[in-house]
Amino acid sequence: MNLYEETKYILKKYGITANKKLGQNFLIDEDAVNKSIEVSKISKSDLVIEIGPGLGTLTKMLLEKAGKVICIELDNRMIEILNDRFSMYDNFAVINEDVLKVNLKELIKNEKKGEMIDVKIVANLPYYITTPIIMKLLEDRLDISSITVMVQKEVADRLTAIAGQENSGAITYAIRYYTEPEKIMDVPNTSFLPAPEVNSSIIKLNVLKEPAVEVKDEKKLFKIIKLAFMQKRKTLLNALTNGNLLTNKQEVEKMMSDLGFDLKIRGEKLSLEDFKRIADYLE
Ligand code: SAM
């Protein structure tokens, strides 16, 4: 049975249809499954956390390769299927919860012991909450080494862009601050059942041991980046003036001149290092 037939068979056996609201588009493309597993470089010393396992397509391969696989799935119809398929594996565990509500720090602390050396995240993400999930994984400073995820293609382009260049947005800077991103492969919408309207890509975020730049106040750095991108069409000078970071426009002009920025530059042209220099100046 190929993946398409297997997926159809499982859905029929349990009498369920995909729930669009939960972003349920099941992967039926063997190449995409194999690639996600291959680039994650999983070994028996790895603890893998899979977000949104659904019917268990990736889970099956992960269980063969990893020391332990913990699945986090919101839809309790999937829990029954996952337990039926995988409860015979002694390295399988499932949590029936919204991933955004799970205390991942605590979970990893309790699980990462003994011979479990690395923690890796692997997922075909529910697209309606891609950004909150990725930001949670990064901002919580989890003890993880990589995040391999399937996301919408346009989102992948943004997440893997070079900050300050084409396709970059505020989130690009956060990704570059915490990780080294890699685009792995594009996956057409026909690789899913049901087929979504959008195309997808697999990306891998290699989590850095230390953030890419050393900044005095991280919160300030991200506040400035957010301000610059909230008013993308405005010059950085106007965006920062409107953001009340300094008392008036003259002060922002002075800061920009001191730091050697063109007064007409737009925020989207700045590198992560440039934003760091602004944040440190304001300290
Ligand atoms: N991994 C499966 C695959 O590749 O075929 C399913 C991927 S499907 C795109 C996304 C999965 O995430 C669904 O199983 C859905 O029920 C689950 N999901 C949606 N929202 C969730 C949440 N807040 N927390 C955990 N899982 C969620």
PDB file of C-alpha atoms and ligand atoms in Angstrom:
ATOM      1  CA  MET A   1       0.000   0.000   0.000  1.00  0.00           C
ATOM      2  CA  ASN A   2       1.378   3.425  -0.845  1.00  0.00           C
ATOM      3  CA  LEU A   3       0.908   6.412   1.461  1.00  0.00           C
ATOM      4  CA  TYR A   4      -2.135   7.690  -0.417  1.00  0.00           C
ATOM      5  CA  GLU A   5      -3.867   4.319  -0.122  1.00  0.00           C
ATOM      6  CA  GLU A   6      -2.818   3.905   3.505  1.00  0.00           C
ATOM      7  CA  THR A   7      -4.142   7.375   4.424  1.00  0.00           C
ATOM      8  CA  LYS A   8      -7.456   6.705   2.652  1.00  0.00           C
ATOM      9  CA  TYR A   9      -7.680   3.331   4.367  1.00  0.00           C
ATOM     10  CA  ILE A  10      -7.106   4.743   7.864  1.00  0.00           C
ATOM     11  CA  LEU A  11      -9.592   7.582   7.352  1.00  0.00           C
ATOM     12  CA  LYS A  12     -12.219   5.092   6.149  1.00  0.00           C
ATOM     13  CA  LYS A  13     -11.507   2.562   8.887  1.00  0.00           C
ATOM     14  CA  TYR A  14     -12.062   5.158  11.614  1.00  0.00           C
ATOM     15  CA  GLY A  15     -14.860   6.910   9.713  1.00  0.00           C
ATOM     16  CA  ILE A  16     -13.292  10.350   9.917  1.00  0.00           C
ATOM     17  CA  THR A  17     -12.837  13.302   7.624  1.00  0.00           C
ATOM     18  CA  ALA A  18     -10.107  15.905   7.882  1.00  0.00           C
ATOM     19  CA  ASN A  19     -10.915  18.884  10.085  1.00  0.00           C
ATOM     20  CA  LYS A  20      -9.992  21.996   8.084  1.00  0.00           C
ATOM     21  CA  LYS A  21     -10.091  24.212  11.160  1.00  0.00           C
ATOM     22  CA  LEU A  22      -7.267  22.170  12.682  1.00  0.00           C
ATOM     23  CA  GLY A  23      -5.190  22.446   9.506  1.00  0.00           C
ATOM     24  CA  GLN A  24      -5.520  18.742   8.786  1.00  0.00           C
ATOM     25  CA  ASN A  25      -3.832  18.013   5.470  1.00  0.00           C
ATOM     26  CA  PHE A  26      -2.220  14.614   5.660  1.00  0.00           C
ATOM     27  CA  LEU A  27       1.064  13.995   3.928  1.00  0.00           C
ATOM     28  CA  ILE A  28       0.898  11.323   1.206  1.00  0.00           C
ATOM     29  CA  ASP A  29       4.273  11.960  -0.430  1.00  0.00           C
ATOM     30  CA  GLU A  30       6.944   9.382   0.447  1.00  0.00           C
ATOM     31  CA  ASP A  31       9.780  11.645  -0.757  1.00  0.00           C
ATOM     32  CA  ALA A  32       8.708  14.474   1.549  1.00  0.00           C
ATOM     33  CA  VAL A  33       8.408  12.071   4.505  1.00  0.00           C
ATOM     34  CA  ASN A  34      11.823  10.539   3.806  1.00  0.00           C
ATOM     35  CA  LYS A  35      13.461  13.932   3.339  1.00  0.00           C
ATOM     36  CA  SER A  36      12.081  15.294   6.642  1.00  0.00           C
ATOM     37  CA  ILE A  37      13.470  12.281   8.462  1.00  0.00           C
ATOM     38  CA  GLU A  38      16.801  12.264   6.599  1.00  0.00           C
ATOM     39  CA  VAL A  39      17.646  15.944   7.187  1.00  0.00           C
ATOM     40  CA  SER A  40      16.725  15.683  10.865  1.00  0.00           C
ATOM     41  CA  LYS A  41      19.583  13.152  11.214  1.00  0.00           C
ATOM     42  CA  ILE A  42      17.777  11.209  13.909  1.00  0.00           C
ATOM     43  CA  SER A  43      19.529   8.583  15.971  1.00  0.00           C
ATOM     44  CA  LYS A  44      18.724   6.425  18.994  1.00  0.00           C
ATOM     45  CA  SER A  45      20.231   9.065  21.284  1.00  0.00           C
ATOM     46  CA  ASP A  46      17.575  11.579  20.160  1.00  0.00           C
ATOM     47  CA  LEU A  47      14.331  12.520  21.781  1.00  0.00           C
ATOM     48  CA  VAL A  48      11.971  13.684  19.047  1.00  0.00           C
ATOM     49  CA  ILE A  49       8.949  15.832  19.751  1.00  0.00           C
ATOM     50  CA  GLU A  50       6.444  15.635  16.925  1.00  0.00           C
ATOM     51  CA  ILE A  51       3.830  18.381  16.793  1.00  0.00           C
ATOM     52  CA  GLY A  52       0.530  17.441  15.164  1.00  0.00           C
ATOM     53  CA  PRO A  53       1.229  13.797  14.247  1.00  0.00           C
ATOM     54  CA  GLY A  54      -2.279  13.338  12.787  1.00  0.00           C
ATOM     55  CA  LEU A  55      -2.645   9.787  11.487  1.00  0.00           C
ATOM     56  CA  GLY A  56       1.000   9.029  12.267  1.00  0.00           C
ATOM     57  CA  THR A  57       2.651   9.128   8.841  1.00  0.00           C
ATOM     58  CA  LEU A  58       5.869  10.738  10.082  1.00  0.00           C
ATOM     59  CA  THR A  59       5.556   9.107  13.494  1.00  0.00           C
ATOM     60  CA  LYS A  60       5.985   5.623  12.063  1.00  0.00           C
ATOM     61  CA  MET A  61       9.401   6.494  10.594  1.00  0.00           C
ATOM     62  CA  LEU A  62      10.426   8.522  13.629  1.00  0.00           C
ATOM     63  CA  LEU A  63       9.765   5.603  15.971  1.00  0.00           C
ATOM     64  CA  GLU A  64      12.164   3.416  13.995  1.00  0.00           C
ATOM     65  CA  LYS A  65      14.977   5.980  14.171  1.00  0.00           C
ATOM     66  CA  ALA A  66      14.661   7.835  17.486  1.00  0.00           C
ATOM     67  CA  GLY A  67      15.307   6.865  21.088  1.00  0.00           C
ATOM     68  CA  LYS A  68      11.916   8.244  22.034  1.00  0.00           C
ATOM     69  CA  VAL A  69       9.100  10.057  20.207  1.00  0.00           C
ATOM     70  CA  ILE A  70       6.645  12.263  22.060  1.00  0.00           C
ATOM     71  CA  CYS A  71       3.682  13.317  19.935  1.00  0.00           C
ATOM     72  CA  ILE A  72       1.565  16.332  20.813  1.00  0.00           C
ATOM     73  CA  GLU A  73      -1.837  16.233  19.118  1.00  0.00           C
ATOM     74  CA  LEU A  74      -4.947  18.298  19.828  1.00  0.00           C
ATOM     75  CA  ASP A  75      -7.559  16.201  18.020  1.00  0.00           C
ATOM     76  CA  ASN A  76      -8.625  13.287  20.211  1.00  0.00           C
ATOM     77  CA  ARG A  77      -9.825  11.300  17.178  1.00  0.00           C
ATOM     78  CA  MET A  78      -6.148  11.072  16.186  1.00  0.00           C
ATOM     79  CA  ILE A  79      -5.136   9.896  19.666  1.00  0.00           C
ATOM     80  CA  GLU A  80      -7.162   6.717  19.254  1.00  0.00           C
ATOM     81  CA  ILE A  81      -5.552   6.031  15.877  1.00  0.00           C
ATOM     82  CA  LEU A  82      -2.042   6.767  17.140  1.00  0.00           C
ATOM     83  CA  ASN A  83      -2.494   4.510  20.152  1.00  0.00           C
ATOM     84  CA  ASP A  84      -3.871   1.707  17.989  1.00  0.00           C
ATOM     85  CA  ARG A  85      -0.954   2.006  15.578  1.00  0.00           C
ATOM     86  CA  PHE A  86       1.936   2.595  17.928  1.00  0.00           C
ATOM     87  CA  SER A  87       1.229   1.521  21.512  1.00  0.00           C
ATOM     88  CA  MET A  88       3.361  -1.593  20.909  1.00  0.00           C
ATOM     89  CA  TYR A  89       6.432   0.626  20.541  1.00  0.00           C
ATOM     90  CA  ASP A  90       8.074   1.193  23.923  1.00  0.00           C
ATOM     91  CA  ASN A  91       9.566   4.491  22.699  1.00  0.00           C
ATOM     92  CA  PHE A  92       6.183   6.067  21.842  1.00  0.00           C
ATOM     93  CA  ALA A  93       4.272   8.594  23.944  1.00  0.00           C
ATOM     94  CA  VAL A  94       1.425  10.926  23.080  1.00  0.00           C
ATOM     95  CA  ILE A  95       0.052  14.045  24.742  1.00  0.00           C
ATOM     96  CA  ASN A  96      -3.508  15.069  23.866  1.00  0.00           C
ATOM     97  CA  GLU A  97      -3.165  18.843  24.193  1.00  0.00           C
ATOM     98  CA  ASP A  98      -2.855  22.114  22.308  1.00  0.00           C
ATOM     99  CA  VAL A  99       0.901  22.422  21.699  1.00  0.00           C
ATOM    100  CA  LEU A 100       0.735  26.113  22.587  1.00  0.00           C
ATOM    101  CA  LYS A 101      -0.382  25.157  26.100  1.00  0.00           C
ATOM    102  CA  VAL A 102       2.224  22.476  26.751  1.00  0.00           C
ATOM    103  CA  ASN A 103       5.095  23.383  29.059  1.00  0.00           C
ATOM    104  CA  LEU A 104       7.811  22.175  26.697  1.00  0.00           C
ATOM    105  CA  LYS A 105      10.640  23.349  28.925  1.00  0.00           C
ATOM    106  CA  GLU A 106       9.420  21.152  31.764  1.00  0.00           C
ATOM    107  CA  LEU A 107       8.693  18.247  29.413  1.00  0.00           C
ATOM    108  CA  ILE A 108      12.201  18.325  27.961  1.00  0.00           C
ATOM    109  CA  LYS A 109      13.796  18.702  31.387  1.00  0.00           C
ATOM    110  CA  ASN A 110      11.977  15.594  32.629  1.00  0.00           C
ATOM    111  CA  GLU A 111      12.622  13.522  29.522  1.00  0.00           C
ATOM    112  CA  LYS A 112      16.177  14.428  28.610  1.00  0.00           C
ATOM    113  CA  LYS A 113      18.159  12.178  30.834  1.00  0.00           C
ATOM    114  CA  GLY A 114      20.440   9.189  30.632  1.00  0.00           C
ATOM    115  CA  GLU A 115      21.409   8.343  27.086  1.00  0.00           C
ATOM    116  CA  MET A 116      19.038  10.919  25.543  1.00  0.00           C
ATOM    117  CA  ILE A 117      21.469  13.516  24.241  1.00  0.00           C
ATOM    118  CA  ASP A 118      19.689  15.658  21.692  1.00  0.00           C
ATOM    119  CA  VAL A 119      16.144  16.920  21.411  1.00  0.00           C
ATOM    120  CA  LYS A 120      14.745  17.544  17.936  1.00  0.00           C
ATOM    121  CA  ILE A 121      11.420  18.857  16.761  1.00  0.00           C
ATOM    122  CA  VAL A 122       9.892  17.346  13.631  1.00  0.00           C
ATOM    123  CA  ALA A 123       6.478  18.333  12.298  1.00  0.00           C
ATOM    124  CA  ASN A 124       4.147  18.904   9.442  1.00  0.00           C
ATOM    125  CA  LEU A 125       2.706  21.940  11.191  1.00  0.00           C
ATOM    126  CA  PRO A 126      -0.924  23.030  11.377  1.00  0.00           C
ATOM    127  CA  TYR A 127      -0.546  26.149   9.174  1.00  0.00           C
ATOM    128  CA  TYR A 128      -3.068  28.306  11.049  1.00  0.00           C
ATOM    129  CA  ILE A 129      -0.639  28.564  13.975  1.00  0.00           C
ATOM    130  CA  THR A 130       2.772  28.249  12.285  1.00  0.00           C
ATOM    131  CA  THR A 131       4.194  31.511  13.639  1.00  0.00           C
ATOM    132  CA  PRO A 132       3.030  31.122  17.269  1.00  0.00           C
ATOM    133  CA  ILE A 133       4.423  27.583  17.361  1.00  0.00           C
ATOM    134  CA  ILE A 134       7.816  28.534  15.927  1.00  0.00           C
ATOM    135  CA  MET A 135       8.098  31.603  18.160  1.00  0.00           C
ATOM    136  CA  LYS A 136       7.193  29.526  21.219  1.00  0.00           C
ATOM    137  CA  LEU A 137       9.869  26.969  20.340  1.00  0.00           C
ATOM    138  CA  LEU A 138      12.477  29.704  19.992  1.00  0.00           C
ATOM    139  CA  GLU A 139      11.528  32.267  22.645  1.00  0.00           C
ATOM    140  CA  ASP A 140      11.197  29.652  25.369  1.00  0.00           C
ATOM    141  CA  ARG A 141      14.914  28.947  24.789  1.00  0.00           C
ATOM    142  CA  LEU A 142      14.255  25.231  24.765  1.00  0.00           C
ATOM    143  CA  ASP A 143      17.106  22.813  25.004  1.00  0.00           C
ATOM    144  CA  ILE A 144      16.655  21.623  21.394  1.00  0.00           C
ATOM    145  CA  SER A 145      19.131  21.272  18.547  1.00  0.00           C
ATOM    146  CA  SER A 146      16.911  21.497  15.473  1.00  0.00           C
ATOM    147  CA  ILE A 147      13.404  22.104  14.203  1.00  0.00           C
ATOM    148  CA  THR A 148      12.456  20.410  10.913  1.00  0.00           C
ATOM    149  CA  VAL A 149       9.042  21.549   9.781  1.00  0.00           C
ATOM    150  CA  MET A 150       6.725  21.632   6.814  1.00  0.00           C
ATOM    151  CA  VAL A 151       5.209  25.086   6.413  1.00  0.00           C
ATOM    152  CA  GLN A 152       3.420  27.077   3.708  1.00  0.00           C
ATOM    153  CA  LYS A 153       5.909  27.938   0.926  1.00  0.00           C
ATOM    154  CA  GLU A 154       5.572  31.718   1.302  1.00  0.00           C
ATOM    155  CA  VAL A 155       6.167  31.385   5.047  1.00  0.00           C
ATOM    156  CA  ALA A 156       9.212  29.198   4.378  1.00  0.00           C
ATOM    157  CA  ASP A 157      10.609  31.885   2.066  1.00  0.00           C
ATOM    158  CA  ARG A 158      10.215  34.449   4.842  1.00  0.00           C
ATOM    159  CA  LEU A 159      11.650  32.233   7.560  1.00  0.00           C
ATOM    160  CA  THR A 160      14.717  31.314   5.521  1.00  0.00           C
ATOM    161  CA  ALA A 161      15.306  34.771   3.984  1.00  0.00           C
ATOM    162  CA  ILE A 162      18.431  36.744   4.755  1.00  0.00           C
ATOM    163  CA  ALA A 163      17.440  39.538   7.131  1.00  0.00           C
ATOM    164  CA  GLY A 164      17.378  42.842   5.251  1.00  0.00           C
ATOM    165  CA  GLN A 165      17.019  41.191   1.853  1.00  0.00           C
ATOM    166  CA  GLU A 166      14.214  39.913  -0.371  1.00  0.00           C
ATOM    167  CA  ASN A 167      11.263  38.196   1.401  1.00  0.00           C
ATOM    168  CA  SER A 168      12.420  39.202   4.879  1.00  0.00           C
ATOM    169  CA  GLY A 169       9.958  40.349   7.522  1.00  0.00           C
ATOM    170  CA  ALA A 170      10.127  40.944  11.272  1.00  0.00           C
ATOM    171  CA  ILE A 171      10.096  37.191  11.929  1.00  0.00           C
ATOM    172  CA  THR A 172      13.157  36.695   9.690  1.00  0.00           C
ATOM    173  CA  TYR A 173      15.238  38.582  12.282  1.00  0.00           C
ATOM    174  CA  ALA A 174      13.971  36.401  15.111  1.00  0.00           C
ATOM    175  CA  ILE A 175      14.804  33.275  13.118  1.00  0.00           C
ATOM    176  CA  ARG A 176      18.306  34.574  12.336  1.00  0.00           C
ATOM    177  CA  TYR A 177      18.789  35.587  15.975  1.00  0.00           C
ATOM    178  CA  TYR A 178      18.070  32.110  17.333  1.00  0.00           C
ATOM    179  CA  THR A 179      18.879  29.770  14.434  1.00  0.00           C
ATOM    180  CA  GLU A 180      20.601  29.055  11.169  1.00  0.00           C
ATOM    181  CA  PRO A 181      17.753  28.284   8.757  1.00  0.00           C
ATOM    182  CA  GLU A 182      17.909  26.001   5.726  1.00  0.00           C
ATOM    183  CA  LYS A 183      15.337  25.514   2.989  1.00  0.00           C
ATOM    184  CA  ILE A 184      15.207  21.789   2.286  1.00  0.00           C
ATOM    185  CA  MET A 185      12.627  21.231  -0.464  1.00  0.00           C
ATOM    186  CA  ASP A 186       9.411  22.535  -1.951  1.00  0.00           C
ATOM    187  CA  VAL A 187       6.395  20.256  -1.706  1.00  0.00           C
ATOM    188  CA  PRO A 188       3.383  20.739  -4.032  1.00  0.00           C
ATOM    189  CA  ASN A 189      -0.171  20.883  -2.655  1.00  0.00           C
ATOM    190  CA  THR A 190      -0.914  17.546  -4.363  1.00  0.00           C
ATOM    191  CA  SER A 191       1.350  15.858  -1.801  1.00  0.00           C
ATOM    192  CA  PHE A 192      -1.416  16.166   0.816  1.00  0.00           C
ATOM    193  CA  LEU A 193      -4.836  14.673   1.389  1.00  0.00           C
ATOM    194  CA  PRO A 194      -6.985  16.710   1.184  1.00  0.00           C
ATOM    195  CA  ALA A 195      -4.864  19.005  -1.046  1.00  0.00           C
ATOM    196  CA  PRO A 196      -4.630  22.497   0.490  1.00  0.00           C
ATOM    197  CA  GLU A 197      -4.825  25.597  -1.700  1.00  0.00           C
ATOM    198  CA  VAL A 198      -1.210  26.522  -1.004  1.00  0.00           C
ATOM    199  CA  ASN A 199       2.110  24.882  -1.769  1.00  0.00           C
ATOM    200  CA  SER A 200       4.524  23.963   1.016  1.00  0.00           C
ATOM    201  CA  SER A 201       8.213  23.662   1.830  1.00  0.00           C
ATOM    202  CA  ILE A 202      10.260  21.734   4.342  1.00  0.00           C
ATOM    203  CA  ILE A 203      12.698  23.880   6.291  1.00  0.00           C
ATOM    204  CA  LYS A 204      15.219  23.068   8.972  1.00  0.00           C
ATOM    205  CA  LEU A 205      16.146  25.517  11.707  1.00  0.00           C
ATOM    206  CA  ASN A 206      19.462  24.649  13.325  1.00  0.00           C
ATOM    207  CA  VAL A 207      19.223  26.158  16.793  1.00  0.00           C
ATOM    208  CA  LEU A 208      22.278  28.195  17.790  1.00  0.00           C
ATOM    209  CA  LYS A 209      23.926  27.601  21.176  1.00  0.00           C
ATOM    210  CA  GLU A 210      24.123  31.367  21.657  1.00  0.00           C
ATOM    211  CA  PRO A 211      22.066  34.023  19.821  1.00  0.00           C
ATOM    212  CA  ALA A 212      23.663  35.293  16.587  1.00  0.00           C
ATOM    213  CA  VAL A 213      24.297  38.769  18.049  1.00  0.00           C
ATOM    214  CA  GLU A 214      25.030  39.809  21.609  1.00  0.00           C
ATOM    215  CA  VAL A 215      22.632  42.593  22.544  1.00  0.00           C
ATOM    216  CA  LYS A 216      22.260  44.396  25.854  1.00  0.00           C
ATOM    217  CA  ASP A 217      18.462  44.221  25.899  1.00  0.00           C
ATOM    218  CA  GLU A 218      16.839  41.518  23.764  1.00  0.00           C
ATOM    219  CA  LYS A 219      13.316  42.862  24.345  1.00  0.00           C
ATOM    220  CA  LYS A 220      14.351  46.275  23.076  1.00  0.00           C
ATOM    221  CA  LEU A 221      15.916  44.736  19.973  1.00  0.00           C
ATOM    222  CA  PHE A 222      12.682  42.999  19.031  1.00  0.00           C
ATOM    223  CA  LYS A 223      10.599  46.061  19.908  1.00  0.00           C
ATOM    224  CA  ILE A 224      12.621  48.135  17.435  1.00  0.00           C
ATOM    225  CA  ILE A 225      12.382  45.480  14.719  1.00  0.00           C
ATOM    226  CA  LYS A 226       8.621  45.269  15.247  1.00  0.00           C
ATOM    227  CA  LEU A 227       8.287  49.056  14.990  1.00  0.00           C
ATOM    228  CA  ALA A 228      10.303  49.151  11.775  1.00  0.00           C
ATOM    229  CA  PHE A 229       8.125  46.472  10.163  1.00  0.00           C
ATOM    230  CA  MET A 230       4.784  47.737  11.455  1.00  0.00           C
ATOM    231  CA  GLN A 231       5.278  50.751   9.210  1.00  0.00           C
ATOM    232  CA  LYS A 232       7.132  49.094   6.382  1.00  0.00           C
ATOM    233  CA  ARG A 233       6.577  51.868   3.846  1.00  0.00           C
ATOM    234  CA  LYS A 234       7.872  54.543   6.194  1.00  0.00           C
ATOM    235  CA  THR A 235      11.520  55.425   6.584  1.00  0.00           C
ATOM    236  CA  LEU A 236      13.232  54.046   9.664  1.00  0.00           C
ATOM    237  CA  LEU A 237      13.509  57.631  10.888  1.00  0.00           C
ATOM    238  CA  ASN A 238       9.720  58.103  10.837  1.00  0.00           C
ATOM    239  CA  ALA A 239       8.960  54.624  12.179  1.00  0.00           C
ATOM    240  CA  LEU A 240      11.250  55.129  15.173  1.00  0.00           C
ATOM    241  CA  THR A 241      10.005  58.684  15.758  1.00  0.00           C
ATOM    242  CA  ASN A 242       6.371  57.482  15.762  1.00  0.00           C
ATOM    243  CA  GLY A 243       7.337  54.638  18.062  1.00  0.00           C
ATOM    244  CA  ASN A 244       8.357  57.081  20.805  1.00  0.00           C
ATOM    245  CA  LEU A 245      11.698  55.412  21.399  1.00  0.00           C
ATOM    246  CA  LEU A 246      13.302  58.827  21.762  1.00  0.00           C
ATOM    247  CA  THR A 247      11.625  62.085  22.675  1.00  0.00           C
ATOM    248  CA  ASN A 248      11.650  63.720  19.240  1.00  0.00           C
ATOM    249  CA  LYS A 249      12.645  63.397  15.610  1.00  0.00           C
ATOM    250  CA  GLN A 250      15.903  65.349  16.086  1.00  0.00           C
ATOM    251  CA  GLU A 251      17.102  62.793  18.610  1.00  0.00           C
ATOM    252  CA  VAL A 252      16.325  59.911  16.243  1.00  0.00           C
ATOM    253  CA  GLU A 253      18.171  61.794  13.483  1.00  0.00           C
ATOM    254  CA  LYS A 254      21.161  62.263  15.763  1.00  0.00           C
ATOM    255  CA  MET A 255      21.193  58.578  16.679  1.00  0.00           C
ATOM    256  CA  MET A 256      20.994  57.538  13.028  1.00  0.00           C
ATOM    257  CA  SER A 257      23.801  59.916  12.064  1.00  0.00           C
ATOM    258  CA  ASP A 258      25.939  58.742  14.979  1.00  0.00           C
ATOM    259  CA  LEU A 259      25.450  55.151  13.801  1.00  0.00           C
ATOM    260  CA  GLY A 260      26.136  56.073  10.152  1.00  0.00           C
ATOM    261  CA  PHE A 261      22.674  55.326   8.724  1.00  0.00           C
ATOM    262  CA  ASP A 262      21.229  57.146   5.727  1.00  0.00           C
ATOM    263  CA  LEU A 263      18.269  59.168   7.058  1.00  0.00           C
ATOM    264  CA  LYS A 264      16.101  57.928   4.156  1.00  0.00           C
ATOM    265  CA  ILE A 265      16.744  54.227   4.761  1.00  0.00           C
ATOM    266  CA  ARG A 266      13.774  51.940   5.359  1.00  0.00           C
ATOM    267  CA  GLY A 267      13.813  49.466   8.244  1.00  0.00           C
ATOM    268  CA  GLU A 268      13.458  46.456   5.963  1.00  0.00           C
ATOM    269  CA  LYS A 269      16.929  47.139   4.548  1.00  0.00           C
ATOM    270  CA  LEU A 270      18.681  46.768   7.902  1.00  0.00           C
ATOM    271  CA  SER A 271      20.605  43.697   8.970  1.00  0.00           C
ATOM    272  CA  LEU A 272      20.230  42.031  12.364  1.00  0.00           C
ATOM    273  CA  GLU A 273      23.555  43.576  13.337  1.00  0.00           C
ATOM    274  CA  ASP A 274      22.227  47.050  12.379  1.00  0.00           C
ATOM    275  CA  PHE A 275      19.196  46.627  14.657  1.00  0.00           C
ATOM    276  CA  LYS A 276      21.467  45.413  17.433  1.00  0.00           C
ATOM    277  CA  ARG A 277      23.540  48.616  17.123  1.00  0.00           C
ATOM    278  CA  ILE A 278      20.384  50.718  17.455  1.00  0.00           C
ATOM    279  CA  ALA A 279      19.177  48.724  20.475  1.00  0.00           C
ATOM    280  CA  ASP A 280      22.566  49.028  22.197  1.00  0.00           C
ATOM    281  CA  TYR A 281      22.749  52.773  21.411  1.00  0.00           C
ATOM    282  CA  LEU A 282      19.387  53.281  23.130  1.00  0.00           C
ATOM    283  CA  GLU A 283      20.584  51.522  26.269  1.00  0.00           C
TER     284      GLU A 283
HETATM  285  N1  SAM B   1       1.704  14.946  10.730  1.00  0.00           N
HETATM  286  C1  SAM B   1       0.525  14.605   9.962  1.00  0.00           C
HETATM  287  C2  SAM B   1       0.903  14.411   8.515  1.00  0.00           C
HETATM  288  O1  SAM B   1       1.974  14.885   8.130  1.00  0.00           O
HETATM  289  O2  SAM B   1       0.132  13.819   7.775  1.00  0.00           O
HETATM  290  C3  SAM B   1      -0.595  15.655  10.115  1.00  0.00           C
HETATM  291  C4  SAM B   1      -0.214  17.066   9.800  1.00  0.00           C
HETATM  292  S1  SAM B   1      -1.583  18.186   9.741  1.00  0.00           S
HETATM  293  C5  SAM B   1      -0.924  19.402   8.621  1.00  0.00           C
HETATM  294  C6  SAM B   1      -1.488  19.076  11.283  1.00  0.00           C
HETATM  295  C7  SAM B   1      -1.840  18.287  12.541  1.00  0.00           C
HETATM  296  O3  SAM B   1      -1.753  19.160  13.670  1.00  0.00           O
HETATM  297  C8  SAM B   1      -3.237  17.703  12.581  1.00  0.00           C
HETATM  298  O4  SAM B   1      -3.195  16.369  12.976  1.00  0.00           O
HETATM  299  C9  SAM B   1      -3.989  18.551  13.626  1.00  0.00           C
HETATM  300  O5  SAM B   1      -5.008  17.862  14.296  1.00  0.00           O
HETATM  301  C10 SAM B   1      -2.845  18.927  14.555  1.00  0.00           C
HETATM  302  N2  SAM B   1      -3.086  20.165  15.322  1.00  0.00           N
HETATM  303  C11 SAM B   1      -3.810  21.248  14.959  1.00  0.00           C
HETATM  304  N3  SAM B   1      -3.754  22.199  15.910  1.00  0.00           N
HETATM  305  C12 SAM B   1      -2.982  21.707  16.910  1.00  0.00           C
HETATM  306  C13 SAM B   1      -2.557  22.218  18.168  1.00  0.00           C
HETATM  307  N4  SAM B   1      -2.921  23.443  18.580  1.00  0.00           N
HETATM  308  N5  SAM B   1      -1.772  21.447  18.945  1.00  0.00           N
HETATM  309  C14 SAM B   1      -1.397  20.202  18.533  1.00  0.00           C
HETATM  310  N6  SAM B   1      -1.765  19.661  17.347  1.00  0.00           N
HETATM  311  C15 SAM B   1      -2.548  20.409  16.542  1.00  0.00           C
END
